[in-house]
Phi, psi and omega in degrees: 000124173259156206282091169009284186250172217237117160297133190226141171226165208208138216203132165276194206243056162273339180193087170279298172330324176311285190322295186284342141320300228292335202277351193268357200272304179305346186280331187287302167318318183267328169081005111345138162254129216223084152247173215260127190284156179280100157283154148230161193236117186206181191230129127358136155306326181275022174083045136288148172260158180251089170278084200262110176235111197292352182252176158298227197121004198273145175062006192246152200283128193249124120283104181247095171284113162200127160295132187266040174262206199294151337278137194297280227272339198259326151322283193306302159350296179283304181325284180310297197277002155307309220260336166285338169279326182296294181312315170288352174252022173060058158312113160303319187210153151247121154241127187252137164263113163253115131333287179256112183255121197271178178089344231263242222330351177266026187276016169194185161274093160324296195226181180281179193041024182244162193282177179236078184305332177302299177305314159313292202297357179281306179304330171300301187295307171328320209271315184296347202101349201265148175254338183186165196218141190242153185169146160256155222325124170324143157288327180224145176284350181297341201300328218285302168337314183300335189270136158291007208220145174275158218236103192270061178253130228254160184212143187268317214253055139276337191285298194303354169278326167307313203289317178311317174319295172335278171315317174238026148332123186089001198209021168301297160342314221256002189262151189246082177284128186217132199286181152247066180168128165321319177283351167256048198280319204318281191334288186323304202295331158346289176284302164330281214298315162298335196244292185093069142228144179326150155283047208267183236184112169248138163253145200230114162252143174234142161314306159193193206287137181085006167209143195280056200287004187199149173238126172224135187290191167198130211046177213264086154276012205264133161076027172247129190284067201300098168303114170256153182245144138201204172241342201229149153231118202227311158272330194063014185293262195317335192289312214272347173284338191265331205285305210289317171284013158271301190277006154306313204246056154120315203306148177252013177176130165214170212218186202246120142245128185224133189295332223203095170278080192286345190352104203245099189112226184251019178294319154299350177277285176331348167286293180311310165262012198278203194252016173291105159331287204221169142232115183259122159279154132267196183246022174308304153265146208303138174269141222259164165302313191301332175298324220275305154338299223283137181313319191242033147239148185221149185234142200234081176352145145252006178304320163272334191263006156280316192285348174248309147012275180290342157262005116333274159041259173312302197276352180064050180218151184327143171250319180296346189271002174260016184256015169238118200338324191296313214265297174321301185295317182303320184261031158226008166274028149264001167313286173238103189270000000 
């Protein structure tokens, strides 16, 4: 059945290099020329935002890239109000592609009187026009829940398997995928299950919030090459304690994948200086000079697999076949040959 409507995106400005990737991969795919529809996003002096869109859009499949990270609210903002100029201008469908979905840690109630802010900002985007949300990984998957709309989330880690493959050709024995947290064993265990290495567990008590006060591994690192998985790297406090109690306790090297490099703070120094071979990021959120600079960190595109993402989409065909390697390994081999 052919397709109507003409896909467009359009982007604020939290991760414009993403946004203008995704649109140069699509012109390739399609053989199209695939540009960031023309806009301006701008502020006020007292910092209200402004949304001016300079093309036609009626009838047309709206993409809106933009990640809601710092600053989260001044993002989120620019989202909502894109996707309300996109509606008054009779956009046939929205879609917001969040790369970094912010708030995903604010997902239940912890203590009495606190918000369940994730479930707010679902209501927000719903409330705005947006028709469905395309984004990687949630920090907790109940987020999926929150929406009344459907809902797309994407996993870094078939892209960080490609990588592993890559990077440790000859040393596969020896690698060790390790959550730092009970709660992130499913994710870890993901990235084993894909690489077919063993599993291990730091367990982590905190005193209070931000801060680690006890470490213990749960399982046999010695002599291992250690993966830690996660999904937020946000201080790098707890990344650079866990890296130092594997090698403490035996590892013979250890290295990082983390979806959503939020690195906040001295977080990028405490990198630079832990005993971490590397640290692999994406580009969900745009990486500052000190990322792009730091000796042991690499940051690893989502441009392809958001851009066959959204064209799938587009075409009404499976989003789930891209978390299989067959599906995968192609629009990413000029990556890893």
């Amino acid at each position: 059945m052919p397709t109507l409507t003409e896909p467009k995106l359009i982007a604020g400005n939290a991760n414009l290099p993403l946004a203008e990737s995704i649109a140069s991969r699509m012109s390739l795919y399609r053989g199209v020329d695939q540009e960031l529809v023309d806009a301006r996003v701008e502020r006020f002096n007292d910092g209200e935002i402004f949304v001016e869109v300079f093309e036609n859009v009626r009838g047309e499949d709206m993409f809106i890239i933009q990640p809601t990270s710092n600053p989260a609210n001044d993002n989120l903002m620019e989202l909502l109000i894109i996707a309300d100029a996109l509606r008054r201008s009779s956009a046939a469908r929205i879609t917001a592609v969040i790369p970094y979905f912010g708030y995903a840690r604010q997902d239940r109630r912890t203590k009495a009187r606190t918000p369940i802010s994730a479930k707010l900002v679902a209501n927000m985007l719903t409330g705005s026009g947006i028709e469905r949300v395309l984004t990687m990984d949630l920090h907790a998957a109940q987020i999926q829940g929150f929406f009344d709309i459907p809902v797309d989330n994407l996993y870094a880690s078939p892209i960080f398997a490609l990588d592993v493959r890559n990077h440790f050709k000859g040393h596969m024995e020896d690698l060790m995928v390790v959550s730092p947290d009970v709660g992130g064993v499913a994710r870890a265990r993901e990235l084993a299950k894909r690489i077919n290495a063993p599993l291990s567990i730091v367990d982590k008590r905190r005193e209070k919030p931000g801060e680690v006060a006890e470490m213990t591994v749960i399982g046999d690192v010695t002599d291992k090459i250690c993966l830690i998985v996660d999904d937020i790297c946000d201080t790098a406090g707890t990344l650079c304690k866990a890296a130092q109690v594997l090698m403490d306790k035996g590892a013979k090297e250890v290295h990082s994948y983390i979806s959503h490099g939020v690195m906040s703070g001295p977080a990028v120094e405490r990198v630079t200086n832990s005993v971490m071979k590397s640290l692999v990021i994406t580009d969900t959120i745009q990486p500052t000079e000190a990322i792009l600079k730091a000796p042991n960190i690499r940051v690893v595109p989502t441009a392809p697999i958001f851009t066959q993402a959204i064209l799938n989409i587009w075409n009404g065909t499976s989003v789930s076949s891209l978390f299989e390697d067959k599906t995968l390994v192609p629009i990413y081999e000029s990556l890893y040959r």
